[in-house]
Amino acid sequence: MADAGDAKIVGVHEHPETSGSRALSFKEPEEAGQELQDDVDIARIERVYKKIDRRIIPAFWILYFLCSAIRSNVGLAQTMNESAGHDLEQVLHLTSKQTSTALALFYVAYVVFDFPSNLVMTRLSPRVWMSRIVLAVGIIGACFAAVKAAWSLLLLRFLLGVVIAGMWPGMAYYLTLFYPPSRTGKRIGQYFTAAQVSAAVVGLVSAGFQKMDGLGGLVGFQWMFLIYGLCAIVLGFILLWWLPDRPLPPGEPRVRSGLLKWLPATPPVLTGEDAEVHYRDLTRVYHPRRWTIKDLAMVLIDWRLWPL
């Protein structure tokens, strides 16, 4: 029969509350070790995702900033150096209807080509496709500096909508390759601020481009189109090397076929144990499988997507 002291110890072990101001609890060594291991794993996972953040989020922020600026430059060009007769409408002899049509053509192309652009991205290398978008936007944006008539403005605005289509959902899809759903929202919010900053900054920067009016035989808005376009082209080539490829199971070799063999290989964002920790965390929530026509049909008939 256990004495009173033994009974007290057993009671404390089974019921954490004891009389007095202090509460005591006893845990088995295995339980304490497991909790410590869980804390270590959580800290390790957080460090892994911070490494991925440093590789992707700043690049996406700059990407989104430049593409947003190039998309909105036509609106600024309508008023730049207006008093000198060097604004977009006076230089190209545009009517208000032609200007409105040019602005609308961008959105027509954007809506039509958004869906096929993202389908292609799921089949090809996402980092190459994102780089392609930025390169194409930069080339088209720089070509705006050479417009001489209304038809060329209409054509370039339509082409800009074609090449930039799929950028926003493509960026979100790219994040899902590296982050579980619980972590993507915060990252999207981080680079989404680039659009707001761009809207505030490009108007101020345009004042500097107005000072360049007449320099080298170009008017102010032509310098604006040219410089923003060249910056996007340079960024597109940098992203081709900087953005990581989609993660593979640790130890699985990456097969480079077709045109990918001629493109620069991107350094892996994670190696060794970090790559294993990241892959285990992703497979905990993702169960990848190839999409089918049935999956596509289910997406198209989802009424919640149509208002978007």
Coordinates of C-alpha atoms in Angstrom, one line a residue:
M1 CA 0.0 0.0 0.0
A2 CA 1.5 3.4 -1.0
D3 CA 2.2 5.9 1.7
A4 CA 1.0 9.5 1.7
G5 CA 4.2 10.8 0.0
D6 CA 3.8 8.4 -2.9
A7 CA 0.1 9.3 -3.3
K8 CA 1.1 13.0 -3.5
I9 CA 3.6 12.4 -6.2
V10 CA 1.2 10.3 -8.3
G11 CA -1.5 12.9 -7.9
V12 CA 0.8 15.6 -9.2
H13 CA 1.9 13.5 -12.1
E14 CA -1.7 12.8 -13.2
H15 CA -3.2 16.2 -12.3
P16 CA -1.0 19.3 -13.0
E17 CA -2.9 21.5 -10.5
T18 CA -1.7 21.4 -6.9
S19 CA -2.6 23.4 -3.9
G20 CA -0.7 26.7 -3.6
S21 CA 0.3 29.4 -6.0
R22 CA 2.6 27.1 -8.2
A23 CA 1.3 24.5 -10.7
L24 CA 3.7 21.6 -11.4
S25 CA 3.6 19.0 -14.1
F26 CA 5.8 16.0 -14.9
K27 CA 6.4 14.8 -18.4
E28 CA 8.0 11.7 -19.7
P29 CA 11.4 12.2 -21.2
E30 CA 10.1 11.0 -24.6
E31 CA 7.3 13.7 -24.6
A32 CA 9.7 16.5 -23.7
G33 CA 12.2 15.4 -26.4
Q34 CA 9.4 15.3 -29.0
E35 CA 8.3 18.8 -28.1
L36 CA 11.8 20.1 -28.4
Q37 CA 12.2 18.4 -31.8
D38 CA 8.9 19.9 -33.0
D39 CA 10.2 23.4 -32.0
V40 CA 13.5 22.8 -33.8
D41 CA 11.6 21.6 -37.0
I42 CA 9.3 24.6 -37.0
A43 CA 12.3 27.0 -36.7
R44 CA 14.1 25.1 -39.5
I45 CA 11.1 25.3 -41.7
E46 CA 10.8 29.1 -41.1
R47 CA 14.5 29.5 -42.1
V48 CA 13.9 27.5 -45.2
Y49 CA 11.0 29.7 -46.4
K50 CA 13.0 32.8 -45.6
K51 CA 15.6 31.6 -48.0
I52 CA 13.0 31.1 -50.7
D53 CA 11.5 34.6 -49.9
R54 CA 14.9 36.3 -50.5
R55 CA 15.1 34.6 -53.9
I56 CA 11.5 35.1 -55.2
I57 CA 9.7 38.0 -53.5
P58 CA 12.1 40.9 -54.3
A59 CA 12.3 39.8 -58.0
F60 CA 8.6 39.6 -58.2
W61 CA 8.2 43.0 -56.7
I62 CA 10.5 44.6 -59.3
L63 CA 8.8 42.6 -62.1
Y64 CA 5.4 43.8 -61.1
F65 CA 6.5 47.4 -60.6
L66 CA 8.0 47.6 -64.1
C67 CA 5.1 45.8 -65.9
S68 CA 2.6 48.1 -64.1
A69 CA 4.6 51.2 -65.1
I70 CA 4.8 50.2 -68.7
R71 CA 1.1 49.4 -68.8
S72 CA 0.1 52.8 -67.5
N73 CA 2.7 54.9 -69.5
V74 CA 0.2 55.7 -72.3
G75 CA -2.0 57.6 -69.8
L76 CA 1.0 59.7 -68.7
A77 CA 2.1 60.3 -72.3
Q78 CA -1.2 62.0 -73.0
T79 CA -0.3 65.0 -70.8
M80 CA 3.5 65.1 -70.9
N81 CA 4.9 68.3 -72.5
E82 CA 1.4 69.3 -73.6
S83 CA 2.2 73.0 -73.6
A84 CA 5.1 72.4 -76.1
G85 CA 2.8 70.3 -78.3
H86 CA 4.8 67.1 -77.6
D87 CA 2.2 65.1 -75.8
L88 CA 1.1 61.7 -77.3
E89 CA -2.1 63.0 -79.0
Q90 CA -0.5 66.0 -80.7
V91 CA 2.6 64.1 -81.9
L92 CA 0.5 61.3 -83.4
H93 CA -2.5 63.4 -84.3
L94 CA -4.8 61.2 -82.4
T95 CA -8.5 61.7 -81.8
S96 CA -10.1 61.0 -78.4
K97 CA -11.8 58.0 -79.9
Q98 CA -8.5 56.5 -81.2
T99 CA -6.9 57.0 -77.8
S100 CA -9.8 55.3 -76.0
T101 CA -9.7 52.4 -78.5
A102 CA -6.0 52.0 -77.9
L103 CA -6.5 51.8 -74.1
A104 CA -9.4 49.3 -74.5
L105 CA -7.5 47.0 -76.9
F106 CA -5.0 46.2 -74.1
Y107 CA -7.8 44.8 -71.9
V108 CA -9.4 42.9 -74.8
A109 CA -6.1 41.0 -75.5
Y110 CA -5.4 40.6 -71.8
V111 CA -8.7 38.8 -71.2
V112 CA -8.6 36.7 -74.3
F113 CA -5.0 35.4 -73.8
D114 CA -4.9 35.2 -70.0
F115 CA -6.3 31.6 -69.9
P116 CA -4.1 30.0 -72.6
S117 CA -1.0 31.8 -71.2
N118 CA -1.4 30.1 -67.9
L119 CA -2.1 26.7 -69.5
V120 CA 1.2 27.0 -71.3
M121 CA 3.0 27.9 -68.1
T122 CA 1.9 24.8 -66.3
R123 CA 3.4 22.7 -69.1
L124 CA 6.7 24.6 -69.6
S125 CA 9.3 25.8 -67.1
P126 CA 7.6 28.5 -65.0
R127 CA 10.7 30.6 -64.5
V128 CA 11.3 30.6 -68.3
W129 CA 7.7 31.7 -68.9
M130 CA 7.8 34.4 -66.3
S131 CA 11.1 35.7 -67.8
R132 CA 9.5 35.5 -71.3
I133 CA 6.6 37.7 -70.1
V134 CA 9.0 40.4 -68.7
L135 CA 11.2 40.3 -71.8
A136 CA 8.2 40.6 -74.2
V137 CA 6.7 43.5 -72.1
G138 CA 10.0 45.3 -72.2
I139 CA 10.4 44.9 -76.0
I140 CA 6.9 46.0 -76.7
G141 CA 7.2 48.9 -74.2
A142 CA 10.4 50.1 -75.8
C143 CA 8.7 49.9 -79.3
F144 CA 6.2 52.5 -78.1
A145 CA 9.0 55.1 -78.4
A146 CA 8.9 54.5 -82.2
V147 CA 5.2 55.0 -82.8
K148 CA 4.5 57.3 -85.7
A149 CA 0.8 56.9 -86.4
A150 CA -2.5 55.8 -84.7
W151 CA -2.4 52.3 -86.2
S152 CA 1.0 51.6 -84.7
L153 CA -0.3 52.7 -81.2
L154 CA -3.3 50.4 -81.6
L155 CA -1.2 47.5 -82.6
L156 CA 1.3 47.9 -79.8
R157 CA -1.4 48.2 -77.2
F158 CA -3.0 45.0 -78.4
L159 CA 0.4 43.2 -78.4
L160 CA 1.1 44.5 -74.9
G161 CA -2.1 42.9 -73.7
V162 CA -1.1 39.6 -75.4
V163 CA 2.4 39.3 -73.9
I164 CA 1.4 40.5 -70.4
A165 CA -1.6 38.2 -70.2
G166 CA -1.2 35.6 -67.6
M167 CA 1.4 37.6 -65.5
W168 CA -0.7 38.0 -62.4
P169 CA -2.2 34.5 -62.1
G170 CA 1.1 33.1 -63.4
M171 CA 2.9 34.7 -60.4
A172 CA 0.4 33.2 -58.0
Y173 CA 0.8 29.8 -59.6
Y174 CA 4.6 30.1 -59.4
L175 CA 4.3 30.7 -55.6
T176 CA 2.2 27.5 -55.2
L177 CA 5.3 25.5 -56.4
F178 CA 7.3 26.7 -53.4
Y179 CA 4.8 27.5 -50.7
P180 CA 1.8 25.7 -49.1
P181 CA -1.6 27.5 -49.3
S182 CA -1.3 28.9 -45.8
R183 CA 1.8 30.8 -46.8
T184 CA 1.0 32.1 -50.3
G185 CA -1.4 34.9 -49.3
K186 CA 1.2 36.8 -47.3
R187 CA 3.7 36.6 -50.2
I188 CA 1.1 37.8 -52.8
G189 CA 0.3 40.8 -50.6
Q190 CA 4.0 41.6 -50.4
Y191 CA 4.6 42.0 -54.1
F192 CA 1.1 43.3 -54.8
T193 CA 2.2 46.6 -53.1
A194 CA 4.4 47.2 -56.2
A195 CA 1.4 48.1 -58.2
Q196 CA 0.4 50.8 -55.7
V197 CA 3.9 52.1 -55.4
S198 CA 4.2 52.2 -59.2
A199 CA 1.0 54.2 -59.5
A200 CA 2.4 56.8 -57.1
V201 CA 6.0 56.9 -58.4
V202 CA 5.7 56.8 -62.2
G203 CA 3.8 60.1 -62.2
L204 CA 6.6 61.8 -60.2
V205 CA 9.3 60.2 -62.4
S206 CA 7.5 61.4 -65.6
A207 CA 8.4 65.0 -64.5
G208 CA 12.1 64.0 -65.1
F209 CA 11.3 62.6 -68.5
Q210 CA 9.6 65.9 -69.4
K211 CA 12.9 67.6 -68.8
M212 CA 14.4 65.3 -71.4
D213 CA 12.1 66.6 -74.1
G214 CA 14.0 67.2 -77.3
L215 CA 17.1 65.4 -76.1
G216 CA 18.6 63.3 -78.9
G217 CA 15.7 64.2 -81.1
L218 CA 13.1 62.4 -78.9
V219 CA 10.2 63.9 -77.0
G220 CA 9.7 63.3 -73.3
F221 CA 7.2 60.4 -73.6
Q222 CA 9.5 58.6 -76.1
W223 CA 12.3 58.7 -73.5
M224 CA 9.9 57.3 -70.9
F225 CA 8.8 54.4 -73.1
L226 CA 12.4 53.6 -74.1
I227 CA 14.0 53.6 -70.6
Y228 CA 11.2 51.6 -68.9
G229 CA 11.3 49.1 -71.8
L230 CA 15.1 48.7 -71.6
C231 CA 14.9 48.2 -67.8
A232 CA 12.3 45.4 -68.3
I233 CA 14.4 43.7 -71.0
V234 CA 17.4 43.7 -68.6
L235 CA 15.3 42.4 -65.8
G236 CA 13.9 39.6 -68.1
F237 CA 17.4 38.3 -68.7
I238 CA 18.3 38.5 -65.1
L239 CA 15.2 36.6 -64.0
L240 CA 16.0 33.8 -66.5
W241 CA 19.1 33.1 -64.3
W242 CA 17.8 34.2 -60.9
L243 CA 14.3 32.6 -60.5
P244 CA 14.5 29.0 -59.3
D245 CA 13.1 26.1 -61.2
R246 CA 10.2 24.2 -59.8
P247 CA 11.3 22.0 -56.8
L248 CA 12.0 18.3 -57.4
P249 CA 12.2 15.4 -54.9
P250 CA 15.6 15.5 -53.2
G251 CA 18.1 13.5 -55.3
E252 CA 16.0 13.5 -58.5
P253 CA 18.1 14.9 -61.4
R254 CA 16.6 17.8 -63.4
V255 CA 16.2 16.9 -67.1
R256 CA 16.9 19.7 -69.5
S257 CA 15.4 19.1 -72.9
G258 CA 14.6 21.1 -76.0
L259 CA 15.3 24.8 -75.8
L260 CA 16.1 24.5 -72.0
K261 CA 19.4 23.0 -72.9
W262 CA 20.5 26.3 -74.4
L263 CA 19.3 28.4 -71.6
P264 CA 21.4 29.2 -68.5
A265 CA 20.9 26.9 -65.6
T266 CA 19.5 28.6 -62.5
P267 CA 21.3 27.9 -59.1
P268 CA 19.0 25.9 -56.8
V269 CA 17.3 27.9 -54.1
L270 CA 17.7 25.1 -51.5
T271 CA 20.3 22.3 -51.2
G272 CA 21.0 19.4 -48.8
E273 CA 18.8 19.0 -45.7
D274 CA 17.0 22.3 -46.5
A275 CA 15.7 20.9 -49.7
E276 CA 14.5 17.7 -47.9
V277 CA 12.7 19.7 -45.2
H278 CA 11.0 21.9 -47.8
Y279 CA 9.9 18.9 -49.9
R280 CA 8.5 17.1 -46.9
D281 CA 6.5 20.3 -45.9
L282 CA 5.1 20.6 -49.4
T283 CA 4.1 17.0 -49.7
R284 CA 2.3 17.3 -46.4
V285 CA -0.3 19.5 -48.0
Y286 CA 0.1 18.9 -51.8
H287 CA -0.7 15.7 -53.6
P288 CA 0.3 16.5 -57.2
R289 CA -1.4 14.9 -60.1
R290 CA -1.8 15.7 -63.8
W291 CA -4.9 17.8 -64.6
T292 CA -7.4 16.3 -67.1
I293 CA -10.1 17.7 -69.3
K294 CA -12.6 16.9 -66.6
D295 CA -10.6 19.2 -64.2
L296 CA -10.7 21.9 -66.8
A297 CA -14.5 21.6 -67.3
M298 CA -15.0 21.8 -63.5
V299 CA -13.1 25.0 -63.4
L300 CA -15.0 26.5 -66.3
I301 CA -18.4 25.8 -64.8
D302 CA -17.5 27.1 -61.3
W303 CA -19.7 30.2 -61.0
R304 CA -17.5 31.8 -58.4
L305 CA -14.7 32.4 -61.0
W306 CA -16.9 34.2 -63.6
P307 CA -17.4 37.4 -61.5
L308 CA -13.6 37.6 -61.2

